Short mmCIF file of C-alpha atoms in Angstrom, two decimals:
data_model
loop_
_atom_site.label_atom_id
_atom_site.label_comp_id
_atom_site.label_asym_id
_atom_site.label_seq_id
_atom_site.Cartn_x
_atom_site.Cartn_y
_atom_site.Cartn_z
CA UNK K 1 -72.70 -15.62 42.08
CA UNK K 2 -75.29 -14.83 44.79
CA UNK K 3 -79.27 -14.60 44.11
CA UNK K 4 -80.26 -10.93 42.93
CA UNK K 5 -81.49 -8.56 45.04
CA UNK K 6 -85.05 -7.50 44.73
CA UNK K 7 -84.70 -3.91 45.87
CA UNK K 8 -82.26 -2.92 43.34
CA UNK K 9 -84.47 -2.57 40.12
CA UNK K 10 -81.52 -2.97 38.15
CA UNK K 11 -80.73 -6.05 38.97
CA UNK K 12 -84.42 -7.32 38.47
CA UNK K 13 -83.77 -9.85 35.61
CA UNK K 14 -80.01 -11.15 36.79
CA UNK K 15 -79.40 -14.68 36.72
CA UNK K 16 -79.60 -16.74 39.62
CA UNK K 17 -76.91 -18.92 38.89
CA UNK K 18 -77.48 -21.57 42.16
CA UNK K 19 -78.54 -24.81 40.11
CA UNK K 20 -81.39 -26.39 42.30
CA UNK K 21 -83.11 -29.85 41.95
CA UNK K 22 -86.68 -29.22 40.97
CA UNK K 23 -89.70 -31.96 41.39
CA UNK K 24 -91.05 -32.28 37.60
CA UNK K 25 -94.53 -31.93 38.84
CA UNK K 26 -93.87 -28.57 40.30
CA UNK K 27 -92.96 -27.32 36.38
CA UNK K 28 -95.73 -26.04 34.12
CA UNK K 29 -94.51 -25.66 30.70
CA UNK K 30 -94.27 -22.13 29.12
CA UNK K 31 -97.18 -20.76 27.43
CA UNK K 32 -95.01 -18.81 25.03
CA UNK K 33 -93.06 -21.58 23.74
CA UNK K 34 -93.30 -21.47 19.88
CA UNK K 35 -92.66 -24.79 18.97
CA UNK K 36 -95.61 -26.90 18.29
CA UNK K 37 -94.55 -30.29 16.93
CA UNK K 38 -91.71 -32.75 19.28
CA UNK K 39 -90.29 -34.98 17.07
CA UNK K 40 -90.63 -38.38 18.83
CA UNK K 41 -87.82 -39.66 17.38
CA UNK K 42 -85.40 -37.11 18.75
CA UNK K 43 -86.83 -36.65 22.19
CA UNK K 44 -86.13 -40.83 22.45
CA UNK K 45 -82.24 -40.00 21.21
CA UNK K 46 -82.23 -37.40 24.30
CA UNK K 47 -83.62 -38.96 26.43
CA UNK K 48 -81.02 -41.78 25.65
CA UNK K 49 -78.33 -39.22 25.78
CA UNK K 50 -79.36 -37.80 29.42
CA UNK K 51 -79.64 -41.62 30.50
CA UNK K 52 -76.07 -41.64 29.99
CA UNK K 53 -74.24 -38.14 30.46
CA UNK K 54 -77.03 -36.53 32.56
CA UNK K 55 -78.09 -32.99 31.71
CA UNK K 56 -75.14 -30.69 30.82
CA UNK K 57 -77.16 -27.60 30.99
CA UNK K 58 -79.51 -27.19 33.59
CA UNK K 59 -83.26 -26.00 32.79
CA UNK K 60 -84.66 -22.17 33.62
CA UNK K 61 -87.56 -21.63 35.34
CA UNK K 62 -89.46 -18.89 37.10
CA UNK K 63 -91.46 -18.93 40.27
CA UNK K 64 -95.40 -19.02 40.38
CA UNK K 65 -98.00 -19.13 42.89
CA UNK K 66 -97.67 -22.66 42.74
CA UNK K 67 -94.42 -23.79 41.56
CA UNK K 68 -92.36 -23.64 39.02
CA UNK K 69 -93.12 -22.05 35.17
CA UNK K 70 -90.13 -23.32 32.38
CA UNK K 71 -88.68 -20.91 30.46
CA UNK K 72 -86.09 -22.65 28.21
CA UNK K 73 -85.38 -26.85 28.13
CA UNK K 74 -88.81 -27.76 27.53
CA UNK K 75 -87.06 -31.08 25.21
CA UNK K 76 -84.66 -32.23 28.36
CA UNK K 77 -87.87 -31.78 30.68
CA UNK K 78 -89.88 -34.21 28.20
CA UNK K 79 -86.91 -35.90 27.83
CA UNK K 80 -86.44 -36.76 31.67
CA UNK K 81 -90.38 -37.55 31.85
CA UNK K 82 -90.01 -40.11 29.40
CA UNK K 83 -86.83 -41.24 31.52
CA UNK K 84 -89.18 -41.47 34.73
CA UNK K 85 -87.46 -38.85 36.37
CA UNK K 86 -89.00 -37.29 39.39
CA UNK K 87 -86.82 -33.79 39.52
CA UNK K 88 -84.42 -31.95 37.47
CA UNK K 89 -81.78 -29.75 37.70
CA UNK K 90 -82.83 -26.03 36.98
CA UNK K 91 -81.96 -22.39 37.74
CA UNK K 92 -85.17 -20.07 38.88
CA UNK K 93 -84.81 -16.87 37.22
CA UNK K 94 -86.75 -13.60 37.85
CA UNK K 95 -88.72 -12.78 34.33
CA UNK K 96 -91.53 -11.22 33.57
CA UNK K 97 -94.06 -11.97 30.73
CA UNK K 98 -91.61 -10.29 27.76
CA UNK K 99 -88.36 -11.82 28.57
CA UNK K 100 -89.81 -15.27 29.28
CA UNK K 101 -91.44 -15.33 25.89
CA UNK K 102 -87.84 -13.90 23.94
CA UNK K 103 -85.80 -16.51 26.22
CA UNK K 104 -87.93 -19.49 24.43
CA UNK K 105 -88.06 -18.28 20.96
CA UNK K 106 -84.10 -17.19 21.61
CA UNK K 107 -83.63 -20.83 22.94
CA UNK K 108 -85.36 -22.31 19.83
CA UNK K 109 -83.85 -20.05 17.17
CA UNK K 110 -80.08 -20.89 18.52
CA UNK K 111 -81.12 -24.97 18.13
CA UNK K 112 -81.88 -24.02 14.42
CA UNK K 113 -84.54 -26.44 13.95
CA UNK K 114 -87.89 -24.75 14.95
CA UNK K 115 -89.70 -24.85 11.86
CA UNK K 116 -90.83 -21.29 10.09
CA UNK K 117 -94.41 -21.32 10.55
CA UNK K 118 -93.52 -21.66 14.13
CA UNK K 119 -90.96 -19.24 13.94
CA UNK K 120 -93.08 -17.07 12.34
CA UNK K 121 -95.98 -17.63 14.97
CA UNK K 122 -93.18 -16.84 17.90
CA UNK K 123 -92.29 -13.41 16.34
CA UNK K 124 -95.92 -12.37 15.77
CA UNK K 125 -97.16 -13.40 19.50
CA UNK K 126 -94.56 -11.48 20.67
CA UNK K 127 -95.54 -8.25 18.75
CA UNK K 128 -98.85 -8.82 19.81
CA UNK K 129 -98.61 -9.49 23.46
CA UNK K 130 -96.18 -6.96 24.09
CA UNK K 131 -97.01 -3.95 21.19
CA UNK K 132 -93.45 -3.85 19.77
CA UNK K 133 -92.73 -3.11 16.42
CA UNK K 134 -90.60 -5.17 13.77
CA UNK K 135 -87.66 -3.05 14.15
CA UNK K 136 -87.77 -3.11 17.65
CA UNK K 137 -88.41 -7.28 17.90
CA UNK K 138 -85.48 -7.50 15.19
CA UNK K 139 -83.13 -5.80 17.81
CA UNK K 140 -84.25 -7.55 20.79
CA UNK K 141 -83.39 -10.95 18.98
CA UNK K 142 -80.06 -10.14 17.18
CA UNK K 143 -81.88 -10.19 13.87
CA UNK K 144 -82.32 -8.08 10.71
CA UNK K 145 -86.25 -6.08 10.18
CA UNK K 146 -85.99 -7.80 6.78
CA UNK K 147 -85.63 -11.18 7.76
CA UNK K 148 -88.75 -10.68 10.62
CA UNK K 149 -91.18 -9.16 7.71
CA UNK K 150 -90.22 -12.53 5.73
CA UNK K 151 -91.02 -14.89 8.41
CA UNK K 152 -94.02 -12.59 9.34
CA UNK K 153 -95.76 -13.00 6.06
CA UNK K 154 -96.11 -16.12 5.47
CA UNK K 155 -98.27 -15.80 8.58
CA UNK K 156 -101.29 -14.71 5.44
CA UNK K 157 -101.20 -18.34 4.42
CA UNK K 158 -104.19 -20.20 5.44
CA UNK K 159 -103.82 -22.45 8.46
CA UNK K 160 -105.09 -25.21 6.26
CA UNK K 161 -102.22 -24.11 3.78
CA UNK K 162 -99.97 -24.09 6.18
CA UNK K 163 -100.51 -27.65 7.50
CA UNK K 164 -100.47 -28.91 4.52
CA UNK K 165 -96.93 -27.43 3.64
CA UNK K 166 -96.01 -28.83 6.76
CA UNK K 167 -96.55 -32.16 6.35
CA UNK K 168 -95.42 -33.19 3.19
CA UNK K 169 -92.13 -31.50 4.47
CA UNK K 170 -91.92 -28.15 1.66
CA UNK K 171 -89.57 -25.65 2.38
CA UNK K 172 -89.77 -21.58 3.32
CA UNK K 173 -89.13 -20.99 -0.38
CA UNK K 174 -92.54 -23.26 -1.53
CA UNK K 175 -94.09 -21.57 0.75
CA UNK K 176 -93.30 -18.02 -0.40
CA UNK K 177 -93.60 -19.02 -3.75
CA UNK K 178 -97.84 -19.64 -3.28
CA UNK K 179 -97.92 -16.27 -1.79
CA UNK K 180 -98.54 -14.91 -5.11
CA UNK K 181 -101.76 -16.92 -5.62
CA UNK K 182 -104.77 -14.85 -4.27
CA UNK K 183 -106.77 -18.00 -2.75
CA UNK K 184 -106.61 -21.10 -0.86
CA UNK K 185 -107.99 -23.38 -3.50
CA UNK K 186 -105.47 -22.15 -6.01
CA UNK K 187 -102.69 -22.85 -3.31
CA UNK K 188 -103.87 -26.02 -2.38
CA UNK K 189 -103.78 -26.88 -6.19
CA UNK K 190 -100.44 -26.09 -6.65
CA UNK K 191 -99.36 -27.79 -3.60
CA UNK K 192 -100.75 -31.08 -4.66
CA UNK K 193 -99.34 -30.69 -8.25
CA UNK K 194 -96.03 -29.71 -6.24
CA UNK K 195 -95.87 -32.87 -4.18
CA UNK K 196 -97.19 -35.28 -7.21
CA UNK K 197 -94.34 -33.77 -9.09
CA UNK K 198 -91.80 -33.53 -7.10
CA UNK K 199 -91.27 -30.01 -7.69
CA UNK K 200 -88.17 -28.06 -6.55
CA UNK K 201 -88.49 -24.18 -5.83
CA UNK K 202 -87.46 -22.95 -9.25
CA UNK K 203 -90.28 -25.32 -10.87
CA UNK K 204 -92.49 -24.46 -8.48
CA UNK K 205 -91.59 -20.50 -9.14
CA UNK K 206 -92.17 -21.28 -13.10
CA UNK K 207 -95.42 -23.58 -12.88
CA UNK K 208 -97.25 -20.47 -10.60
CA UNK K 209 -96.22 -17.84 -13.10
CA UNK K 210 -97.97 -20.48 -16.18
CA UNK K 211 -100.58 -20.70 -13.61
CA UNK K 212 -100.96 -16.50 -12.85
CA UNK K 213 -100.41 -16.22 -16.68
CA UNK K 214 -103.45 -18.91 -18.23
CA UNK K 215 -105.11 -17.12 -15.15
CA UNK K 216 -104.89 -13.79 -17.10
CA UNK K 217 -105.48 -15.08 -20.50
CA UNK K 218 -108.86 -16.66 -19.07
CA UNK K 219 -109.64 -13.47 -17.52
CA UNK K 220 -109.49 -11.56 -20.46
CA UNK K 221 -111.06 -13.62 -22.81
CA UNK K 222 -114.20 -13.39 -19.64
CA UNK K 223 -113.97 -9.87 -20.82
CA UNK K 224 -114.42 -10.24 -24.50
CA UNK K 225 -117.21 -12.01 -23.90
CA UNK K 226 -118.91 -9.77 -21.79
CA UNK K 227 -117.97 -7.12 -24.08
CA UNK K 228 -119.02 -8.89 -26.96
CA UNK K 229 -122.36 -9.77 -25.12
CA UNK K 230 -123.24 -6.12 -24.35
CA UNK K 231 -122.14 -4.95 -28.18
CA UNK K 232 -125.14 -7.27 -29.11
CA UNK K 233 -127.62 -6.20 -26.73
CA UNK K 234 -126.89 -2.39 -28.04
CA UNK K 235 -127.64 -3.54 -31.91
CA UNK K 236 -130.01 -5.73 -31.38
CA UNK K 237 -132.54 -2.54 -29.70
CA UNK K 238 -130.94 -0.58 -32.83
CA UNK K 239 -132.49 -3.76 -34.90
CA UNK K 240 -136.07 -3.70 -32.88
CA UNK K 241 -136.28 0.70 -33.42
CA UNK K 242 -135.29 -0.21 -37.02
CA UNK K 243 -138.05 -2.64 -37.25
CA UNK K 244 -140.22 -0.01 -35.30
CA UNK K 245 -139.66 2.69 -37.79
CA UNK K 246 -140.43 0.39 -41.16
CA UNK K 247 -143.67 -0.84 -39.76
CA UNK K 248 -144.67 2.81 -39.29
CA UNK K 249 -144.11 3.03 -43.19
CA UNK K 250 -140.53 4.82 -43.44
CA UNK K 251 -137.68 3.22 -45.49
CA UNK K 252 -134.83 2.21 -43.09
CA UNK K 253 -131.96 0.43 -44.10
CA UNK K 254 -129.78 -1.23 -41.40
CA UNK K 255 -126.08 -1.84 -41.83
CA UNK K 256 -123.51 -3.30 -39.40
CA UNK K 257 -119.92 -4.03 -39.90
CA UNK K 258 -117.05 -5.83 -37.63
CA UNK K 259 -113.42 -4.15 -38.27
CA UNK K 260 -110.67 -5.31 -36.44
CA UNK K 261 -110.87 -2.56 -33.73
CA UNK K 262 -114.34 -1.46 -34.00
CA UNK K 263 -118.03 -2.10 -34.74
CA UNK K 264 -119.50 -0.18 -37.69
CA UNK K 265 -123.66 0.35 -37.81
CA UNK K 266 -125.01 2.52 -40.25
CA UNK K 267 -128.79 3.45 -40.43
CA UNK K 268 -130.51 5.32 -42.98
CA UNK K 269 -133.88 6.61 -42.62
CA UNK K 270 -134.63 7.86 -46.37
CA UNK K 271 -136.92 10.74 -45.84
CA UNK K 272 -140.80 11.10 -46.60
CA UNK K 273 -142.01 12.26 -49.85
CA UNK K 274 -143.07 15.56 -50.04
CA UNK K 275 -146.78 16.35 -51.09
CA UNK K 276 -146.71 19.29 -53.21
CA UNK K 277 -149.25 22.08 -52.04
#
């Protein structure tokens, strides 16, 4: 296939299918790529692998200013710097902003190892830098609304939370599961009781709903307190009047009871004498 005309806008985004041999200097890597972490470990079994059978599918790149910007095969071009490699093999494809940033989260999700706080990241930069909505992201990637929103929230994790689930290795279902905590400290908690324990996701699921439900007894035994606390302050200024009204020479008798659902208090003020005329 030829290179795409630029006068025809519909052709705009076509492949340019010519492979060409690219100096690895001349490629910056993509600012949209989602993945954070490289395993070292894998990138040394690529690197052995292109050592030996070469790359079997070339990179893609766009043209800057400058050079070169990847789009997708940032591994085999990290691979092929650790190999000492000077170029690469790589097609130059017209893209703007949009499709670059869908080609590398595309790329990633098809390898099925990008890890969901990263995939999660990937779907919300895209809905930020280019004001799409869910449904319309969903669509563009072959996926379901339902299964963005999931990713998506797990986004309202701390970063520190988030790190943390990361590296002792927890899975999308842990991290769901501390959603229903309201704060960090409570997740981080859990997390560490999690890892100590060895917890899978249906222990973890039970030992947060102990957790939300020792929350709530706590809570409302705050409450009885404070209830409790204010009852007194209301009988004790019935007490002090009380005391008020026998120093000024009437006869007041003071009475309180506790029932199971209420507080009784009975005063009787026994009335002056009167003087006969």
């Amino acid at each position: 296939m030829g290179r795409s005309n630029k006068n025809d806008t519909s052709t705009e985004h076509q492949w340019q299918e010519e492979v060409q041999s690219l100096p690895i200097e001349l490629i910056e890597p993509n600012p949209f790529q989602p993945r954070v972490e490289f395993e070292s470990h894998g990138l040394d079994e690529l690197a052995e692998s292109i050592a030996t059978h070469g790359i079997l599918h070339p990179l893609v790149v766009r043209k800057t200013e400058g050079g070169y910007q990847l789009v997708a095969g940032e591994r085999r071009l990290r691979a092929c710097k650790k190999l000492g490699w000077e170029t690469v093999p790589a097609i130059v494809k017209e893209l703007d902003d949009r499709l670059t940033a869908e080609m590398a989260l595309i790329e990633n999700l098809q390898r099925r190892d990008l890890h969901f706080f990263e995939e999660a990241e990937g779907y919300n930069k895209l809905l930020q830098e280019f004001n799409l909505t869910q449904d319309e992201l969903a669509k563009r990637l072959g996926k379901s609304q339902s299964s963005i929103a999931n990713r998506l929230r797990l986004l309202r994790l701390d970063q520190q939370v988030r790190e943390v689930i990361s590296r002792e290795m927890l899975t999308e279902r842990h991290a769901r599961a501390l959603l229903k905590l309201e704060s960090t400290e409570e997740q981080l908690e859990i997390i560490e009781t999690v890892v100590k324990q060895s917890l899978n996701v249906r222990q973890t699921e039970e030992f947060i709903a102990k957790f939300l439900t020792k929350g709530e007894e706590l809570k409302g035994k705050s409450v009885r307190k404070m209830i409790f606390k204010d009852i007194r302050l209301f009988t004790n200024s019935v007490k002090e009047l009380t005391s008020t009204l026998q120093a000024s020479g009437l006869t007041v008798d003071y009475q309180e009871e506790e029932e199971d659902d209420y507080y009784k208090v009975t005063v009787l003020i026994k009335k002056p004498e009167r003087r006969e005329q």
